[in-house]
PDB file of C-alpha atoms in Angstrom:
ATOM      1  CA  MET A 177      66.922 -14.458   5.305  1.00  0.00           C
ATOM      2  CA  LYS A 178      69.074 -11.399   6.004  1.00  0.00           C
ATOM      3  CA  ARG A 179      67.821  -7.918   5.329  1.00  0.00           C
ATOM      4  CA  GLU A 180      70.457  -7.230   2.682  1.00  0.00           C
ATOM      5  CA  THR A 181      69.450 -10.425   0.881  1.00  0.00           C
ATOM      6  CA  GLU A 182      65.774  -9.465   0.951  1.00  0.00           C
ATOM      7  CA  ASN A 183      66.532  -5.988  -0.352  1.00  0.00           C
ATOM      8  CA  THR A 184      68.809  -7.304  -3.112  1.00  0.00           C
ATOM      9  CA  LEU A 185      66.244  -9.837  -4.304  1.00  0.00           C
ATOM     10  CA  LEU A 186      63.485  -7.214  -4.293  1.00  0.00           C
ATOM     11  CA  LEU A 187      65.717  -4.847  -6.258  1.00  0.00           C
ATOM     12  CA  LEU A 188      66.651  -7.532  -8.803  1.00  0.00           C
ATOM     13  CA  VAL A 189      63.030  -8.616  -9.340  1.00  0.00           C
ATOM     14  CA  GLY A 190      61.999  -4.998  -9.880  1.00  0.00           C
ATOM     15  CA  LEU A 191      64.943  -4.412 -12.217  1.00  0.00           C
ATOM     16  CA  SER A 192      64.226  -7.530 -14.277  1.00  0.00           C
ATOM     17  CA  THR A 193      60.537  -6.655 -14.564  1.00  0.00           C
ATOM     18  CA  GLY A 194      61.442  -3.144 -15.659  1.00  0.00           C
ATOM     19  CA  LEU A 195      63.956  -4.332 -18.254  1.00  0.00           C
ATOM     20  CA  ILE A 196      61.661  -6.844 -19.943  1.00  0.00           C
ATOM     21  CA  THR A 197      58.937  -4.197 -19.963  1.00  0.00           C
ATOM     22  CA  TYR A 198      61.210  -1.535 -21.472  1.00  0.00           C
ATOM     23  CA  THR A 199      62.699  -3.845 -24.131  1.00  0.00           C
ATOM     24  CA  GLY A 200      59.348  -5.390 -25.086  1.00  0.00           C
ATOM     25  CA  VAL A 201      60.474  -8.919 -24.222  1.00  0.00           C
ATOM     26  CA  PHE A 202      57.463  -9.164 -21.906  1.00  0.00           C
ATOM     27  CA  THR A 203      55.309  -9.981 -24.952  1.00  0.00           C
ATOM     28  CA  ARG A 204      56.927 -13.429 -24.913  1.00  0.00           C
ATOM     29  CA  TYR A 205      55.214 -14.021 -21.577  1.00  0.00           C
ATOM     30  CA  VAL A 206      51.977 -12.005 -21.467  1.00  0.00           C
ATOM     31  CA  LYS A 207      49.652  -9.967 -23.686  1.00  0.00           C
ATOM     32  CA  PRO A 208      50.769  -6.461 -24.722  1.00  0.00           C
ATOM     33  CA  ALA A 209      47.665  -5.079 -22.993  1.00  0.00           C
ATOM     34  CA  LEU A 210      49.313  -5.861 -19.635  1.00  0.00           C
ATOM     35  CA  LEU A 211      52.114  -3.340 -20.271  1.00  0.00           C
ATOM     36  CA  PRO A 212      50.764  -0.679 -17.849  1.00  0.00           C
ATOM     37  CA  TRP A 213      50.425  -3.225 -15.048  1.00  0.00           C
ATOM     38  CA  LEU A 214      53.958  -4.528 -15.574  1.00  0.00           C
ATOM     39  CA  ALA A 215      55.390  -1.026 -15.630  1.00  0.00           C
ATOM     40  CA  ALA A 216      53.544  -0.155 -12.419  1.00  0.00           C
ATOM     41  CA  THR A 217      54.772  -3.362 -10.799  1.00  0.00           C
ATOM     42  CA  ALA A 218      58.380  -2.624 -11.740  1.00  0.00           C
ATOM     43  CA  VAL A 219      58.173   0.917 -10.331  1.00  0.00           C
ATOM     44  CA  LEU A 220      56.562  -0.358  -7.130  1.00  0.00           C
ATOM     45  CA  LEU A 221      59.156  -3.093  -6.563  1.00  0.00           C
ATOM     46  CA  LEU A 222      62.083  -0.775  -7.262  1.00  0.00           C
ATOM     47  CA  GLY A 223      60.589   1.865  -4.979  1.00  0.00           C
ATOM     48  CA  LEU A 224      60.093  -0.608  -2.125  1.00  0.00           C
ATOM     49  CA  ALA A 225      63.639  -1.928  -2.529  1.00  0.00           C
ATOM     50  CA  LEU A 226      65.179   1.551  -2.489  1.00  0.00           C
ATOM     51  CA  VAL A 227      63.096   2.634   0.497  1.00  0.00           C
ATOM     52  CA  ALA A 228      64.158  -0.482   2.425  1.00  0.00           C
ATOM     53  CA  ILE A 229      67.839   0.011   1.550  1.00  0.00           C
ATOM     54  CA  VAL A 230      67.792   3.684   2.573  1.00  0.00           C
ATOM     55  CA  ALA A 231      65.971   2.847   5.822  1.00  0.00           C
ATOM     56  CA  ASP A 232      68.578   0.195   6.698  1.00  0.00           C
ATOM     57  CA  ILE A 233      71.428   2.604   6.006  1.00  0.00           C
ATOM     58  CA  ARG A 234      69.874   5.239   8.262  1.00  0.00           C
ATOM     59  CA  ARG A 235      69.500   2.672  11.034  1.00  0.00           C
ATOM     60  CA  GLY A 236      73.184   1.862  10.827  1.00  0.00           C
ATOM     61  CA  GLY A 237      73.172  -0.857   8.172  1.00  0.00           C
ATOM     62  CA  PRO A 238      71.164  -4.022   7.521  1.00  0.00           C
ATOM     63  CA  GLY A 239      73.224  -5.934  10.077  1.00  0.00           C
ATOM     64  CA  HIS A 240      72.321  -3.567  12.920  1.00  0.00           C
ATOM     65  CA  GLY A 241      70.541  -5.332  15.742  1.00  0.00           C
ATOM     66  CA  HIS A 242      69.944  -9.048  16.104  1.00  0.00           C
ATOM     67  CA  ASP A 243      71.748  -9.901  12.854  1.00  0.00           C
ATOM     68  CA  GLN A 244      75.004  -9.039  14.618  1.00  0.00           C
ATOM     69  CA  ASP A 245      74.351 -11.657  17.318  1.00  0.00           C
ATOM     70  CA  PRO A 246      76.936 -14.464  16.785  1.00  0.00           C
ATOM     71  CA  ASP A 247      74.429 -17.145  17.762  1.00  0.00           C
ATOM     72  CA  HIS A 248      71.888 -15.767  15.284  1.00  0.00           C
ATOM     73  CA  GLN A 249      74.525 -15.556  12.547  1.00  0.00           C
ATOM     74  CA  GLU A 250      75.600 -19.140  13.168  1.00  0.00           C
ATOM     75  CA  GLY A 251      72.032 -20.389  13.027  1.00  0.00           C
ATOM     76  CA  HIS A 252      71.350 -18.852   9.641  1.00  0.00           C
ATOM     77  CA  SER A 253      74.680 -18.801   7.797  1.00  0.00           C
ATOM     78  CA  HIS A 254      74.175 -22.297   6.397  1.00  0.00           C
ATOM     79  CA  ARG A 255      71.097 -21.086   4.513  1.00  0.00           C
ATOM     80  CA  THR A 256      72.812 -18.195   2.748  1.00  0.00           C
ATOM     81  CA  GLY A 257      73.879 -20.221  -0.294  1.00  0.00           C
ATOM     82  CA  VAL A 258      70.405 -21.669  -0.779  1.00  0.00           C
ATOM     83  CA  VAL A 259      68.778 -18.251  -0.492  1.00  0.00           C
ATOM     84  CA  TRP A 260      71.066 -16.741  -3.126  1.00  0.00           C
ATOM     85  CA  LEU A 261      69.973 -19.445  -5.569  1.00  0.00           C
ATOM     86  CA  LEU A 262      66.796 -17.392  -5.885  1.00  0.00           C
ATOM     87  CA  VAL A 263      68.870 -14.861  -7.807  1.00  0.00           C
ATOM     88  CA  VAL A 264      69.518 -17.326 -10.655  1.00  0.00           C
ATOM     89  CA  PRO A 265      66.046 -17.232 -12.284  1.00  0.00           C
ATOM     90  CA  VAL A 266      65.934 -13.448 -11.878  1.00  0.00           C
ATOM     91  CA  VAL A 267      69.270 -13.025 -13.663  1.00  0.00           C
ATOM     92  CA  LEU A 268      68.156 -15.421 -16.405  1.00  0.00           C
ATOM     93  CA  LEU A 269      65.011 -13.356 -16.882  1.00  0.00           C
ATOM     94  CA  ILE A 270      67.172 -10.276 -17.484  1.00  0.00           C
ATOM     95  CA  PHE A 271      69.737 -11.735 -19.880  1.00  0.00           C
ATOM     96  CA  VAL A 272      67.968 -14.644 -21.623  1.00  0.00           C
ATOM     97  CA  THR A 273      65.215 -13.955 -24.164  1.00  0.00           C
ATOM     98  CA  PRO A 274      63.005 -17.012 -24.689  1.00  0.00           C
ATOM     99  CA  PRO A 275      62.046 -17.948 -28.243  1.00  0.00           C
ATOM    100  CA  ALA A 276      58.454 -17.639 -29.388  1.00  0.00           C
ATOM    101  CA  LEU A 277      56.220 -20.593 -28.621  1.00  0.00           C
ATOM    102  CA  ARG A 278      56.192 -23.357 -31.188  1.00  0.00           C
ATOM    103  CA  PRO A 279      52.828 -24.580 -32.535  1.00  0.00           C
ATOM    104  CA  GLN A 280      53.352 -27.883 -30.726  1.00  0.00           C
ATOM    105  CA  ALA A 281      53.356 -26.049 -27.400  1.00  0.00           C
ATOM    106  CA  ALA A 282      49.946 -24.457 -27.929  1.00  0.00           C
ATOM    107  CA  ALA A 283      46.696 -26.177 -27.082  1.00  0.00           C
ATOM    108  CA  ARG A 284      44.713 -27.309 -30.097  1.00  0.00           C
ATOM    109  CA  SER A 285      41.318 -26.292 -28.755  1.00  0.00           C
ATOM    110  CA  ALA A 286      41.471 -23.006 -30.680  1.00  0.00           C
ATOM    111  CA  THR A 287      41.600 -24.813 -34.009  1.00  0.00           C
ATOM    112  CA  THR A 288      37.831 -25.006 -33.970  1.00  0.00           C
ATOM    113  CA  VAL A 289      35.306 -22.317 -33.175  1.00  0.00           C
ATOM    114  CA  SER A 290      32.286 -23.326 -31.155  1.00  0.00           C
ATOM    115  CA  ASN A 291      28.890 -22.614 -32.688  1.00  0.00           C
ATOM    116  CA  ASP A 292      27.192 -22.726 -29.290  1.00  0.00           C
ATOM    117  CA  ALA A 293      27.806 -19.022 -28.731  1.00  0.00           C
ATOM    118  CA  LEU A 294      25.063 -16.591 -29.681  1.00  0.00           C
ATOM    119  CA  ARG A 295      25.245 -15.654 -33.347  1.00  0.00           C
ATOM    120  CA  ARG A 296      24.969 -11.937 -34.072  1.00  0.00           C
ATOM    121  CA  ALA A 297      25.646  -9.312 -36.696  1.00  0.00           C
ATOM    122  CA  PHE A 298      29.240  -8.090 -36.611  1.00  0.00           C
ATOM    123  CA  PRO A 299      30.263  -4.568 -37.656  1.00  0.00           C
ATOM    124  CA  PRO A 300      31.486  -4.165 -41.248  1.00  0.00           C
ATOM    125  CA  LEU A 301      35.116  -4.792 -42.082  1.00  0.00           C
ATOM    126  CA  PRO A 302      37.398  -1.776 -42.490  1.00  0.00           C
ATOM    127  CA  PRO A 303      37.246  -0.125 -45.916  1.00  0.00           C
ATOM    128  CA  GLY A 304      39.792  -0.874 -48.595  1.00  0.00           C
ATOM    129  CA  ARG A 305      40.557  -3.454 -51.236  1.00  0.00           C
ATOM    130  CA  ALA A 306      41.781  -6.121 -48.817  1.00  0.00           C
ATOM    131  CA  PRO A 307      41.664  -4.923 -45.183  1.00  0.00           C
ATOM    132  CA  GLU A 308      44.002  -6.524 -42.667  1.00  0.00           C
ATOM    133  CA  VAL A 309      42.054  -8.823 -40.344  1.00  0.00           C
ATOM    134  CA  SER A 310      43.550 -10.934 -37.586  1.00  0.00           C
ATOM    135  CA  LEU A 311      43.225 -14.685 -37.904  1.00  0.00           C
ATOM    136  CA  PRO A 312      41.264 -15.092 -34.632  1.00  0.00           C
ATOM    137  CA  GLU A 313      38.783 -12.445 -35.770  1.00  0.00           C
ATOM    138  CA  VAL A 314      38.328 -14.222 -39.102  1.00  0.00           C
ATOM    139  CA  LEU A 315      37.530 -17.467 -37.301  1.00  0.00           C
ATOM    140  CA  VAL A 316      35.021 -15.792 -34.999  1.00  0.00           C
ATOM    141  CA  ARG A 317      33.324 -13.926 -37.851  1.00  0.00           C
ATOM    142  CA  SER A 318      33.177 -17.061 -39.960  1.00  0.00           C
ATOM    143  CA  ALA A 319      31.408 -18.970 -37.198  1.00  0.00           C
ATOM    144  CA  HIS A 320      29.165 -16.365 -35.587  1.00  0.00           C
ATOM    145  CA  ASP A 321      28.567 -13.442 -37.951  1.00  0.00           C
ATOM    146  CA  THR A 322      25.017 -13.335 -39.281  1.00  0.00           C
ATOM    147  CA  SER A 323      25.653 -10.287 -41.492  1.00  0.00           C
ATOM    148  CA  GLY A 324      27.994 -12.160 -43.856  1.00  0.00           C
ATOM    149  CA  SER A 325      30.769  -9.571 -43.559  1.00  0.00           C
ATOM    150  CA  LEU A 326      33.299 -12.044 -44.999  1.00  0.00           C
ATOM    151  CA  THR A 327      31.169 -13.195 -47.911  1.00  0.00           C
ATOM    152  CA  ASN A 328      32.991 -12.556 -51.214  1.00  0.00           C
ATOM    153  CA  ARG A 329      35.203 -10.038 -49.420  1.00  0.00           C
ATOM    154  CA  LEU A 330      38.936  -9.923 -50.054  1.00  0.00           C
ATOM    155  CA  VAL A 331      40.873  -9.812 -46.772  1.00  0.00           C
ATOM    156  CA  THR A 332      44.525  -9.892 -45.740  1.00  0.00           C
ATOM    157  CA  ILE A 333      45.640 -12.343 -43.059  1.00  0.00           C
ATOM    158  CA  THR A 334      49.121 -12.787 -41.612  1.00  0.00           C
ATOM    159  CA  GLY A 335      50.275 -16.017 -40.026  1.00  0.00           C
ATOM    160  CA  PHE A 336      52.784 -18.837 -40.185  1.00  0.00           C
ATOM    161  CA  VAL A 337      52.676 -22.013 -42.245  1.00  0.00           C
ATOM    162  CA  LEU A 338      51.651 -25.382 -40.900  1.00  0.00           C
ATOM    163  CA  ASN A 339      52.102 -28.229 -43.365  1.00  0.00           C
ATOM    164  CA  GLU A 340      49.562 -30.900 -42.499  1.00  0.00           C
ATOM    165  CA  ARG A 341      48.735 -34.243 -44.040  1.00  0.00           C
ATOM    166  CA  ASP A 342      45.657 -32.819 -45.782  1.00  0.00           C
ATOM    167  CA  GLY A 343      47.273 -29.600 -47.000  1.00  0.00           C
ATOM    168  CA  VAL A 344      48.645 -26.273 -45.839  1.00  0.00           C
ATOM    169  CA  ASP A 345      47.232 -24.231 -42.968  1.00  0.00           C
ATOM    170  CA  LEU A 346      47.849 -20.623 -41.989  1.00  0.00           C
ATOM    171  CA  ALA A 347      48.114 -20.388 -38.215  1.00  0.00           C
ATOM    172  CA  ARG A 348      48.633 -18.018 -35.333  1.00  0.00           C
ATOM    173  CA  ILE A 349      49.209 -18.645 -31.636  1.00  0.00           C
ATOM    174  CA  VAL A 350      46.664 -16.845 -29.460  1.00  0.00           C
ATOM    175  CA  ILE A 351      47.262 -15.950 -25.828  1.00  0.00           C
ATOM    176  CA  PHE A 352      44.393 -14.737 -23.671  1.00  0.00           C
ATOM    177  CA  CYS A 353      46.468 -13.718 -20.660  1.00  0.00           C
ATOM    178  CA  CYS A 354      49.918 -15.295 -20.691  1.00  0.00           C
ATOM    179  CA  ALA A 355      51.945 -17.866 -22.603  1.00  0.00           C
ATOM    180  CA  ALA A 356      50.695 -20.629 -20.299  1.00  0.00           C
ATOM    181  CA  ASP A 357      47.187 -20.447 -21.840  1.00  0.00           C
ATOM    182  CA  ALA A 358      48.372 -20.297 -25.462  1.00  0.00           C
ATOM    183  CA  GLN A 359      46.099 -21.839 -28.058  1.00  0.00           C
ATOM    184  CA  LEU A 360      46.457 -22.441 -31.782  1.00  0.00           C
ATOM    185  CA  ALA A 361      44.173 -20.756 -34.308  1.00  0.00           C
ATOM    186  CA  ARG A 362      44.322 -21.930 -37.909  1.00  0.00           C
ATOM    187  CA  ILE A 363      42.628 -21.671 -41.284  1.00  0.00           C
ATOM    188  CA  HIS A 364      43.029 -23.926 -44.306  1.00  0.00           C
ATOM    189  CA  LEU A 365      45.025 -22.281 -47.097  1.00  0.00           C
ATOM    190  CA  ARG A 366      44.075 -23.182 -50.657  1.00  0.00           C
ATOM    191  CA  GLY A 367      44.408 -21.763 -54.168  1.00  0.00           C
ATOM    192  CA  ASP A 368      46.799 -21.552 -57.112  1.00  0.00           C
ATOM    193  CA  ALA A 369      48.858 -18.895 -55.312  1.00  0.00           C
ATOM    194  CA  VAL A 370      49.752 -21.292 -52.508  1.00  0.00           C
ATOM    195  CA  LEU A 371      53.317 -22.515 -52.874  1.00  0.00           C
ATOM    196  CA  ARG A 372      55.223 -25.011 -50.827  1.00  0.00           C
ATOM    197  CA  PHE A 373      56.662 -23.195 -47.827  1.00  0.00           C
ATOM    198  CA  ALA A 374      58.459 -24.692 -44.856  1.00  0.00           C
ATOM    199  CA  ASP A 375      56.744 -24.875 -41.482  1.00  0.00           C
ATOM    200  CA  ASN A 376      56.797 -21.665 -39.442  1.00  0.00           C
ATOM    201  CA  THR A 377      57.330 -19.487 -42.535  1.00  0.00           C
ATOM    202  CA  TRP A 378      55.439 -16.222 -42.071  1.00  0.00           C
ATOM    203  CA  LEU A 379      53.096 -15.185 -44.881  1.00  0.00           C
ATOM    204  CA  ARG A 380      50.772 -12.320 -45.666  1.00  0.00           C
ATOM    205  CA  VAL A 381      47.905 -13.740 -47.690  1.00  0.00           C
ATOM    206  CA  GLU A 382      45.156 -11.957 -49.572  1.00  0.00           C
ATOM    207  CA  GLY A 383      42.141 -14.121 -50.246  1.00  0.00           C
ATOM    208  CA  ARG A 384      38.487 -14.879 -49.655  1.00  0.00           C
ATOM    209  CA  VAL A 385      37.205 -16.874 -46.706  1.00  0.00           C
ATOM    210  CA  LYS A 386      34.873 -19.821 -47.204  1.00  0.00           C
ATOM    211  CA  SER A 387      33.087 -20.943 -44.078  1.00  0.00           C
ATOM    212  CA  GLY A 388      33.519 -24.540 -43.117  1.00  0.00           C
ATOM    213  CA  ALA A 389      33.272 -26.824 -40.136  1.00  0.00           C
ATOM    214  CA  PRO A 390      35.274 -27.170 -38.085  1.00  0.00           C
ATOM    215  CA  ILE A 391      37.900 -25.008 -39.858  1.00  0.00           C
ATOM    216  CA  PRO A 392      37.159 -22.421 -42.578  1.00  0.00           C
ATOM    217  CA  THR A 393      39.222 -22.112 -45.767  1.00  0.00           C
ATOM    218  CA  LEU A 394      41.090 -19.148 -47.211  1.00  0.00           C
ATOM    219  CA  ASP A 395      41.228 -19.167 -51.002  1.00  0.00           C
ATOM    220  CA  ALA A 396      44.485 -17.322 -51.596  1.00  0.00           C
ATOM    221  CA  VAL A 397      44.803 -14.735 -54.359  1.00  0.00           C
ATOM    222  CA  THR A 398      48.263 -13.417 -53.515  1.00  0.00           C
ATOM    223  CA  VAL A 399      50.843 -14.829 -51.091  1.00  0.00           C
ATOM    224  CA  THR A 400      53.775 -12.772 -49.812  1.00  0.00           C
ATOM    225  CA  ARG A 401      56.531 -14.037 -47.578  1.00  0.00           C
ATOM    226  CA  VAL A 402      57.197 -11.673 -44.671  1.00  0.00           C
ATOM    227  CA  ASP A 403      59.407 -11.500 -41.594  1.00  0.00           C
ATOM    228  CA  ALA A 404      58.047 -12.720 -38.281  1.00  0.00           C
ATOM    229  CA  PRO A 405      56.400  -9.839 -36.382  1.00  0.00           C
ATOM    230  CA  ALA A 406      57.962  -8.470 -33.214  1.00  0.00           C
ATOM    231  CA  ASN A 407      54.978  -9.852 -31.311  1.00  0.00           C
ATOM    232  CA  PRO A 408      54.223 -13.256 -32.866  1.00  0.00           C
ATOM    233  CA  TYR A 409      51.097 -13.823 -30.784  1.00  0.00           C
ATOM    234  CA  ALA A 410      47.601 -12.735 -31.718  1.00  0.00           C
TER     235      ALA A 410
END
């Protein structure tokens, strides 16, 4: 691979990483908590690429030296087209925004919460009439909280609709590191306030959680249709 090709690829990878970090598209791939690491990676890659380009220019250009040897050029010219194919996924990363994962793409192991973990007393829920609680936290509290923080407590949960054979579920895709390890968290949605919504409709639901195995139930008091959040993952 020629020096100019190496430098260009390094520059493009750094640029694409920086762009998806700046625009927030990176949340389609990894957790928001990884933002500092992505930003540092983009700066490092761009810095290395610029340093390499400047160094080549000062030496008389990337072709200075053995790359100008006709025999060397002939031996490697046939690989140029293949090498530049590496640019394609980098360009796609810059200009193509992937859609959010569908529920079918997430592993189902998060639909149940194991009771093998040590049960303990959780801290109280935030104050207020119906505090906002994430769906994964509700599932963990329902299974492991010995203090009964959810008992007869009105909470607000946001998620998307899953119409199943036995009824309606409120769900959220959970990623622990990146989209490759995505899992599906869900809670049964019941009550007079539950209407018939299409799959993947986002709702904000106020209700009370009833523990159940393997999936708890949310008795809805009010149901509000909302837009999908900028970061659809929990």
